[in-house]
mmCIF file with all atom_site columns, C-alpha atoms in Angstrom:
data_model
loop_
_atom_site.group_PDB
_atom_site.id
_atom_site.type_symbol
_atom_site.label_atom_id
_atom_site.label_alt_id
_atom_site.label_comp_id
_atom_site.label_asym_id
_atom_site.label_entity_id
_atom_site.label_seq_id
_atom_site.pdbx_PDB_ins_code
_atom_site.Cartn_x
_atom_site.Cartn_y
_atom_site.Cartn_z
_atom_site.occupancy
_atom_site.B_iso_or_equiv
_atom_site.pdbx_formal_charge
_atom_site.auth_seq_id
_atom_site.auth_comp_id
_atom_site.auth_asym_id
_atom_site.auth_atom_id
_atom_site.pdbx_PDB_model_num
ATOM 1  C CA . GLN A 1 1  ? -18.004 -1.910  -0.773 1.00 0.00 ? 1  GLN A CA 1
ATOM 2  C CA . ALA A 1 2  ? -16.305 -4.856  1.460  1.00 0.00 ? 2  ALA A CA 1
ATOM 3  C CA . ALA A 1 3  ? -19.771 -6.057  2.468  1.00 0.00 ? 3  ALA A CA 1
ATOM 4  C CA . ASP A 1 4  ? -21.055 -6.244  -1.202 1.00 0.00 ? 4  ASP A CA 1
ATOM 5  C CA . ALA A 1 5  ? -17.668 -7.801  -2.289 1.00 0.00 ? 5  ALA A CA 1
ATOM 6  C CA . ILE A 1 6  ? -18.299 -10.744 0.362  1.00 0.00 ? 6  ILE A CA 1
ATOM 7  C CA . GLN A 1 7  ? -21.695 -11.239 -0.662 1.00 0.00 ? 7  GLN A CA 1
ATOM 8  C CA . LEU A 1 8  ? -20.301 -11.619 -4.383 1.00 0.00 ? 8  LEU A CA 1
ATOM 9  C CA . PHE A 1 9  ? -17.687 -13.933 -3.194 1.00 0.00 ? 9  PHE A CA 1
ATOM 10 C CA . VAL A 1 10 ? -20.250 -16.238 -1.247 1.00 0.00 ? 10 VAL A CA 1
ATOM 11 C CA . VAL A 1 11 ? -22.654 -16.466 -4.290 1.00 0.00 ? 11 VAL A CA 1
ATOM 12 C CA . LYS A 1 12 ? -20.205 -16.511 -7.262 1.00 0.00 ? 12 LYS A CA 1
ATOM 13 C CA . GLY A 1 13 ? -16.783 -17.104 -5.909 1.00 0.00 ? 13 GLY A CA 1
ATOM 14 C CA . ASP A 1 14 ? -15.350 -13.729 -7.172 1.00 0.00 ? 14 ASP A CA 1
ATOM 15 C CA . ASP A 1 15 ? -12.005 -13.617 -5.377 1.00 0.00 ? 15 ASP A CA 1
ATOM 16 C CA . GLU A 1 16 ? -10.467 -10.764 -7.431 1.00 0.00 ? 16 GLU A CA 1
ATOM 17 C CA . THR A 1 17 ? -13.423 -8.547  -6.330 1.00 0.00 ? 17 THR A CA 1
ATOM 18 C CA . LEU A 1 18 ? -13.164 -9.514  -2.796 1.00 0.00 ? 18 LEU A CA 1
ATOM 19 C CA . GLN A 1 19 ? -9.405  -8.978  -2.674 1.00 0.00 ? 19 GLN A CA 1
ATOM 20 C CA . ARG A 1 20 ? -9.691  -5.698  -4.256 1.00 0.00 ? 20 ARG A CA 1
ATOM 21 C CA . ALA A 1 21 ? -12.371 -4.385  -1.870 1.00 0.00 ? 21 ALA A CA 1
ATOM 22 C CA . ILE A 1 22 ? -10.561 -5.738  1.095  1.00 0.00 ? 22 ILE A CA 1
ATOM 23 C CA . ALA A 1 23 ? -7.324  -4.142  0.041  1.00 0.00 ? 23 ALA A CA 1
ATOM 24 C CA . ILE A 1 24 ? -8.947  -0.814  -0.483 1.00 0.00 ? 24 ILE A CA 1
ATOM 25 C CA . TYR A 1 25 ? -10.691 -1.208  2.781  1.00 0.00 ? 25 TYR A CA 1
ATOM 26 C CA . THR A 1 26 ? -7.281  -2.073  4.582  1.00 0.00 ? 26 THR A CA 1
ATOM 27 C CA . ARG A 1 27 ? -5.494  0.992   2.977  1.00 0.00 ? 27 ARG A CA 1
ATOM 28 C CA . SER A 1 28 ? -8.190  3.282   4.095  1.00 0.00 ? 28 SER A CA 1
ATOM 29 C CA . ALA A 1 29 ? -8.290  1.790   7.731  1.00 0.00 ? 29 ALA A CA 1
ATOM 30 C CA . ARG A 1 30 ? -4.401  2.252   7.892  1.00 0.00 ? 30 ARG A CA 1
ATOM 31 C CA . ALA A 1 31 ? -4.797  5.889   6.821  1.00 0.00 ? 31 ALA A CA 1
ATOM 32 C CA . ARG A 1 32 ? -7.131  6.391   9.668  1.00 0.00 ? 32 ARG A CA 1
ATOM 33 C CA . GLY A 1 33 ? -4.511  4.837   12.109 1.00 0.00 ? 33 GLY A CA 1
ATOM 34 C CA . LYS A 1 34 ? -6.485  1.500   12.657 1.00 0.00 ? 34 LYS A CA 1
ATOM 35 C CA . THR A 1 35 ? -4.480  -1.570  13.952 1.00 0.00 ? 35 THR A CA 1
ATOM 36 C CA . ILE A 1 36 ? -4.465  -4.794  11.972 1.00 0.00 ? 36 ILE A CA 1
ATOM 37 C CA . GLU A 1 37 ? -6.414  -6.382  15.002 1.00 0.00 ? 37 GLU A CA 1
ATOM 38 C CA . LYS A 1 38 ? -9.266  -3.791  14.481 1.00 0.00 ? 38 LYS A CA 1
ATOM 39 C CA . VAL A 1 39 ? -9.285  -4.212  10.752 1.00 0.00 ? 39 VAL A CA 1
ATOM 40 C CA . LEU A 1 40 ? -9.488  -7.915  11.108 1.00 0.00 ? 40 LEU A CA 1
ATOM 41 C CA . ALA A 1 41 ? -12.185 -7.624  13.756 1.00 0.00 ? 41 ALA A CA 1
ATOM 42 C CA . GLU A 1 42 ? -14.317 -5.488  11.654 1.00 0.00 ? 42 GLU A CA 1
ATOM 43 C CA . LEU A 1 43 ? -13.982 -7.905  8.549  1.00 0.00 ? 43 LEU A CA 1
ATOM 44 C CA . ASN A 1 44 ? -14.635 -10.767 10.777 1.00 0.00 ? 44 ASN A CA 1
ATOM 45 C CA . VAL A 1 45 ? -18.085 -9.275  11.596 1.00 0.00 ? 45 VAL A CA 1
ATOM 46 C CA . LEU A 1 46 ? -19.043 -8.871  8.044  1.00 0.00 ? 46 LEU A CA 1
ATOM 47 C CA . THR A 1 47 ? -17.627 -12.633 7.223  1.00 0.00 ? 47 THR A CA 1
ATOM 48 C CA . ASP A 1 48 ? -19.563 -14.116 9.926  1.00 0.00 ? 48 ASP A CA 1
ATOM 49 C CA . LYS A 1 49 ? -22.789 -12.989 8.493  1.00 0.00 ? 49 LYS A CA 1
ATOM 50 C CA . HIS A 1 50 ? -22.066 -15.429 5.737  1.00 0.00 ? 50 HIS A CA 1
ATOM 51 C CA . GLN A 1 51 ? -20.128 -17.981 7.167  1.00 0.00 ? 51 GLN A CA 1
ATOM 52 C CA . ARG A 1 52 ? -19.911 -18.810 10.827 1.00 0.00 ? 52 ARG A CA 1
ATOM 53 C CA . ARG A 1 53 ? -16.554 -19.850 12.600 1.00 0.00 ? 53 ARG A CA 1
ATOM 54 C CA . TYR A 1 54 ? -18.329 -22.496 14.805 1.00 0.00 ? 54 TYR A CA 1
ATOM 55 C CA . ASP A 1 55 ? -20.650 -25.207 14.113 1.00 0.00 ? 55 ASP A CA 1
ATOM 56 C CA . HIS A 1 56 ? -23.676 -26.006 16.303 1.00 0.00 ? 56 HIS A CA 1
ATOM 57 C CA . THR A 1 57 ? -21.599 -27.902 18.716 1.00 0.00 ? 57 THR A CA 1
ATOM 58 C CA . GLY A 1 58 ? -19.326 -25.149 19.515 1.00 0.00 ? 58 GLY A CA 1
ATOM 59 C CA . GLU A 1 59 ? -16.259 -26.650 18.073 1.00 0.00 ? 59 GLU A CA 1
ATOM 60 C CA . LEU A 1 60 ? -13.824 -24.588 15.857 1.00 0.00 ? 60 LEU A CA 1
ATOM 61 C CA . LEU A 1 61 ? -13.978 -25.337 12.281 1.00 0.00 ? 61 LEU A CA 1
ATOM 62 C CA . SER A 1 62 ? -11.046 -24.916 9.672  1.00 0.00 ? 62 SER A CA 1
ATOM 63 C CA . PRO A 1 63 ? -11.000 -21.469 8.260  1.00 0.00 ? 63 PRO A CA 1
ATOM 64 C CA . SER A 1 64 ? -13.355 -21.077 5.215  1.00 0.00 ? 64 SER A CA 1
ATOM 65 C CA . ALA A 1 65 ? -11.955 -19.992 1.870  1.00 0.00 ? 65 ALA A CA 1
ATOM 66 C CA . LEU A 1 66 ? -13.504 -16.572 2.633  1.00 0.00 ? 66 LEU A CA 1
ATOM 67 C CA . LYS A 1 67 ? -11.871 -16.108 6.115  1.00 0.00 ? 67 LYS A CA 1
ATOM 68 C CA . LYS A 1 68 ? -8.533  -17.328 4.402  1.00 0.00 ? 68 LYS A CA 1
ATOM 69 C CA . LEU A 1 69 ? -8.805  -14.667 1.606  1.00 0.00 ? 69 LEU A CA 1
ATOM 70 C CA . VAL A 1 70 ? -9.541  -11.794 3.970  1.00 0.00 ? 70 VAL A CA 1
ATOM 71 C CA . LEU A 1 71 ? -6.741  -12.598 6.320  1.00 0.00 ? 71 LEU A CA 1
ATOM 72 C CA . LYS A 1 72 ? -4.222  -12.868 3.499  1.00 0.00 ? 72 LYS A CA 1
ATOM 73 C CA . THR A 1 73 ? -5.343  -9.657  1.935  1.00 0.00 ? 73 THR A CA 1
ATOM 74 C CA . VAL A 1 74 ? -5.404  -7.766  5.331  1.00 0.00 ? 74 VAL A CA 1
ATOM 75 C CA . LEU A 1 75 ? -1.882  -9.043  6.033  1.00 0.00 ? 75 LEU A CA 1
ATOM 76 C CA . GLN A 1 76 ? -0.503  -8.187  2.739  1.00 0.00 ? 76 GLN A CA 1
ATOM 77 C CA . GLY A 1 77 ? -1.925  -4.529  3.350  1.00 0.00 ? 77 GLY A CA 1
ATOM 78 C CA . PHE A 1 78 ? 0.101   -4.069  6.602  1.00 0.00 ? 78 PHE A CA 1
ATOM 79 C CA . ASP A 1 79 ? 3.556   -4.077  6.908  1.00 0.00 ? 79 ASP A CA 1
ATOM 80 C CA . GLY A 1 80 ? 4.101   -7.163  9.059  1.00 0.00 ? 80 GLY A CA 1
ATOM 81 C CA . THR A 1 81 ? 4.240   -5.577  12.352 1.00 0.00 ? 81 THR A CA 1
ATOM 82 C CA . GLY A 1 82 ? 0.532   -4.924  12.824 1.00 0.00 ? 82 GLY A CA 1
ATOM 83 C CA . THR A 1 83 ? 0.907   -1.080  12.632 1.00 0.00 ? 83 THR A CA 1
ATOM 84 C CA . ALA A 1 84 ? -0.058  1.319   9.915  1.00 0.00 ? 84 ALA A CA 1
ATOM 85 C CA . SER A 1 85 ? 3.453   2.705   9.614  1.00 0.00 ? 85 SER A CA 1
ATOM 86 C CA . ASP A 1 86 ? 5.011   3.102   6.183  1.00 0.00 ? 86 ASP A CA 1
ATOM 87 C CA . SER A 1 87 ? 8.422   2.383   7.283  1.00 0.00 ? 87 SER A CA 1
#
């Protein structure tokens, strides 16, 4: 579902669908006890298929709108400490 939403975002710029899919993915990952780092790493692999972080010279590029939206949504899904606790 997240991969499909990422593709839709790349093609049509559908922020809402992407945010919803990432929020669902994040809630599910938290319920399975995954850390924020693991969730971001998994989503980073998906987003890299569409928009790479580095140009051909190896210089770090500014984060794309896709990466910013993913980061923002995942951070909102965690409690700010990087853990899956509901406290």
